[in-house]
Amino acid sequence: IVSFLLSSTFTDTEWERNLVLDDVVPYLQEFARQHQFELRLVEMRWGIRRNASSSHQTSEICMAELERCQRESQGYSYIFLGAQKYGFRPFPAKIPEAVFRLLREQLDPDSQALLDSCYLLDTNILVVPADMHSGLNEWHHG
């Protein structure tokens, strides 16, 4: 199996992504079959559900798919199409408690209230001794 993740910004590489999907991938699949391989493409344009996106899980889902491609693949596992647009920058699903508190201190009261409505403190995370790492409690989007 050769399994790879196709990654790019969606809006400014639509033509290029479609070219890869419609022309390049079928050619590569046939080439792979001739050499007793199976070619799999992971394309996230239609793979992120609205609830996963709104709960800021896009990056985690994409990284999990990339890790799966790396585990499965006998070769390449990632294709990146770069263009002029920087791309989507989602809010993090988790923020370490110390970072959250520092960020919150810099905000006005209305912005603090908004931040507080978007993240919940998860106190169920195991806290290890301070000499190893401090502040492992995390604020989760919720």
PDB file of N, CA and C in Angstrom, residues 6-22 43 45-46 79-88:
ATOM      1  N   LEU A   6      -3.120  14.396   0.706  1.00  0.00           N
ATOM      2  CA  LEU A   6      -2.991  15.565  -0.153  1.00  0.00           C
ATOM      3  C   LEU A   6      -3.387  16.787   0.663  1.00  0.00           C
ATOM      4  N   SER A   7      -2.468  17.731   0.809  1.00  0.00           N
ATOM      5  CA  SER A   7      -2.693  18.889   1.662  1.00  0.00           C
ATOM      6  C   SER A   7      -2.426  20.175   0.908  1.00  0.00           C
ATOM      7  N   SER A   8      -3.323  21.132   1.092  1.00  0.00           N
ATOM      8  CA  SER A   8      -3.132  22.479   0.524  1.00  0.00           C
ATOM      9  C   SER A   8      -4.247  23.363   1.056  1.00  0.00           C
ATOM     10  N   THR A   9      -4.123  24.651   0.784  1.00  0.00           N
ATOM     11  CA  THR A   9      -5.270  25.515   1.025  1.00  0.00           C
ATOM     12  C   THR A   9      -6.315  25.150  -0.019  1.00  0.00           C
ATOM     13  N   PHE A  10      -7.582  25.235   0.342  1.00  0.00           N
ATOM     14  CA  PHE A  10      -8.634  24.760  -0.555  1.00  0.00           C
ATOM     15  C   PHE A  10      -8.991  25.757  -1.641  1.00  0.00           C
ATOM     16  N   THR A  11      -9.075  27.032  -1.302  1.00  0.00           N
ATOM     17  CA  THR A  11      -9.659  27.992  -2.230  1.00  0.00           C
ATOM     18  C   THR A  11      -8.727  28.402  -3.357  1.00  0.00           C
ATOM     19  N   ASP A  12      -7.430  28.489  -3.107  1.00  0.00           N
ATOM     20  CA  ASP A  12      -6.546  28.950  -4.182  1.00  0.00           C
ATOM     21  C   ASP A  12      -5.808  27.821  -4.886  1.00  0.00           C
ATOM     22  N   THR A  13      -6.105  26.593  -4.564  1.00  0.00           N
ATOM     23  CA  THR A  13      -5.497  25.459  -5.274  1.00  0.00           C
ATOM     24  C   THR A  13      -6.567  24.503  -5.782  1.00  0.00           C
ATOM     25  N   GLU A  14      -7.780  24.990  -5.950  1.00  0.00           N
ATOM     26  CA  GLU A  14      -8.879  24.123  -6.398  1.00  0.00           C
ATOM     27  C   GLU A  14      -8.556  23.476  -7.745  1.00  0.00           C
ATOM     28  N   TRP A  15      -8.058  24.252  -8.708  1.00  0.00           N
ATOM     29  CA  TRP A  15      -7.737  23.724 -10.026  1.00  0.00           C
ATOM     30  C   TRP A  15      -6.657  22.643  -9.912  1.00  0.00           C
ATOM     31  N   GLU A  16      -5.615  22.917  -9.130  1.00  0.00           N
ATOM     32  CA  GLU A  16      -4.503  21.977  -8.989  1.00  0.00           C
ATOM     33  C   GLU A  16      -4.942  20.694  -8.282  1.00  0.00           C
ATOM     34  N   ARG A  17      -5.755  20.837  -7.233  1.00  0.00           N
ATOM     35  CA  ARG A  17      -6.260  19.654  -6.519  1.00  0.00           C
ATOM     36  C   ARG A  17      -7.104  18.802  -7.452  1.00  0.00           C
ATOM     37  N   ASN A  18      -7.974  19.459  -8.206  1.00  0.00           N
ATOM     38  CA  ASN A  18      -8.825  18.715  -9.142  1.00  0.00           C
ATOM     39  C   ASN A  18      -7.988  18.008 -10.207  1.00  0.00           C
ATOM     40  N   LEU A  19      -6.926  18.653 -10.675  1.00  0.00           N
ATOM     41  CA  LEU A  19      -6.028  18.018 -11.638  1.00  0.00           C
ATOM     42  C   LEU A  19      -5.398  16.764 -11.029  1.00  0.00           C
ATOM     43  N   VAL A  20      -4.917  16.873  -9.807  1.00  0.00           N
ATOM     44  CA  VAL A  20      -4.318  15.708  -9.138  1.00  0.00           C
ATOM     45  C   VAL A  20      -5.354  14.593  -9.007  1.00  0.00           C
ATOM     46  N   LEU A  21      -6.566  14.941  -8.562  1.00  0.00           N
ATOM     47  CA  LEU A  21      -7.604  13.926  -8.350  1.00  0.00           C
ATOM     48  C   LEU A  21      -8.086  13.300  -9.657  1.00  0.00           C
ATOM     49  N   ASP A  22      -8.286  14.125 -10.682  1.00  0.00           N
ATOM     50  CA  ASP A  22      -8.887  13.639 -11.927  1.00  0.00           C
ATOM     51  C   ASP A  22      -7.894  13.019 -12.898  1.00  0.00           C
ATOM     52  N   GLU A  43      -7.908  12.843   1.023  1.00  0.00           N
ATOM     53  CA  GLU A  43      -8.132  14.212   0.576  1.00  0.00           C
ATOM     54  C   GLU A  43      -9.164  14.811   1.523  1.00  0.00           C
ATOM     55  N   ARG A  45     -10.700  17.682   1.776  1.00  0.00           N
ATOM     56  CA  ARG A  45     -11.637  18.732   1.359  1.00  0.00           C
ATOM     57  C   ARG A  45     -13.071  18.395   1.757  1.00  0.00           C
ATOM     58  N   TRP A  46     -13.430  17.120   1.714  1.00  0.00           N
ATOM     59  CA  TRP A  46     -14.778  16.717   2.088  1.00  0.00           C
ATOM     60  C   TRP A  46     -14.775  15.873   3.367  1.00  0.00           C
ATOM     61  N   ILE A  79       1.644  14.794   0.282  1.00  0.00           N
ATOM     62  CA  ILE A  79       1.834  15.684  -0.862  1.00  0.00           C
ATOM     63  C   ILE A  79       1.293  17.042  -0.466  1.00  0.00           C
ATOM     64  N   PHE A  80       2.095  18.075  -0.612  1.00  0.00           N
ATOM     65  CA  PHE A  80       1.689  19.435  -0.284  1.00  0.00           C
ATOM     66  C   PHE A  80       1.667  20.275  -1.548  1.00  0.00           C
ATOM     67  N   LEU A  81       0.557  20.969  -1.768  1.00  0.00           N
ATOM     68  CA  LEU A  81       0.445  21.919  -2.871  1.00  0.00           C
ATOM     69  C   LEU A  81       0.504  23.316  -2.279  1.00  0.00           C
ATOM     70  N   GLY A  82       1.568  24.035  -2.549  1.00  0.00           N
ATOM     71  CA  GLY A  82       1.724  25.388  -2.020  1.00  0.00           C
ATOM     72  C   GLY A  82       1.302  26.429  -3.033  1.00  0.00           C
ATOM     73  N   ALA A  83       0.737  27.513  -2.536  1.00  0.00           N
ATOM     74  CA  ALA A  83       0.313  28.606  -3.412  1.00  0.00           C
ATOM     75  C   ALA A  83       0.498  29.925  -2.666  1.00  0.00           C
ATOM     76  N   GLN A  84      -0.248  30.947  -3.053  1.00  0.00           N
ATOM     77  CA  GLN A  84      -0.074  32.282  -2.486  1.00  0.00           C
ATOM     78  C   GLN A  84      -0.784  32.493  -1.158  1.00  0.00           C
ATOM     79  N   LYS A  85      -1.840  31.773  -0.905  1.00  0.00           N
ATOM     80  CA  LYS A  85      -2.638  31.976   0.300  1.00  0.00           C
ATOM     81  C   LYS A  85      -1.997  31.245   1.480  1.00  0.00           C
ATOM     82  N   TYR A  86      -2.047  31.855   2.669  1.00  0.00           N
ATOM     83  CA  TYR A  86      -1.446  31.232   3.840  1.00  0.00           C
ATOM     84  C   TYR A  86      -2.229  30.015   4.280  1.00  0.00           C
ATOM     85  N   GLY A  87      -3.537  30.107   4.280  1.00  0.00           N
ATOM     86  CA  GLY A  87      -4.345  28.953   4.643  1.00  0.00           C
ATOM     87  C   GLY A  87      -5.140  29.164   5.908  1.00  0.00           C
ATOM     88  N   PHE A  88      -5.859  28.143   6.254  1.00  0.00           N
ATOM     89  CA  PHE A  88      -6.753  28.136   7.404  1.00  0.00           C
ATOM     90  C   PHE A  88      -5.952  28.017   8.690  1.00  0.00           C
TER      91      PHE A  88
END
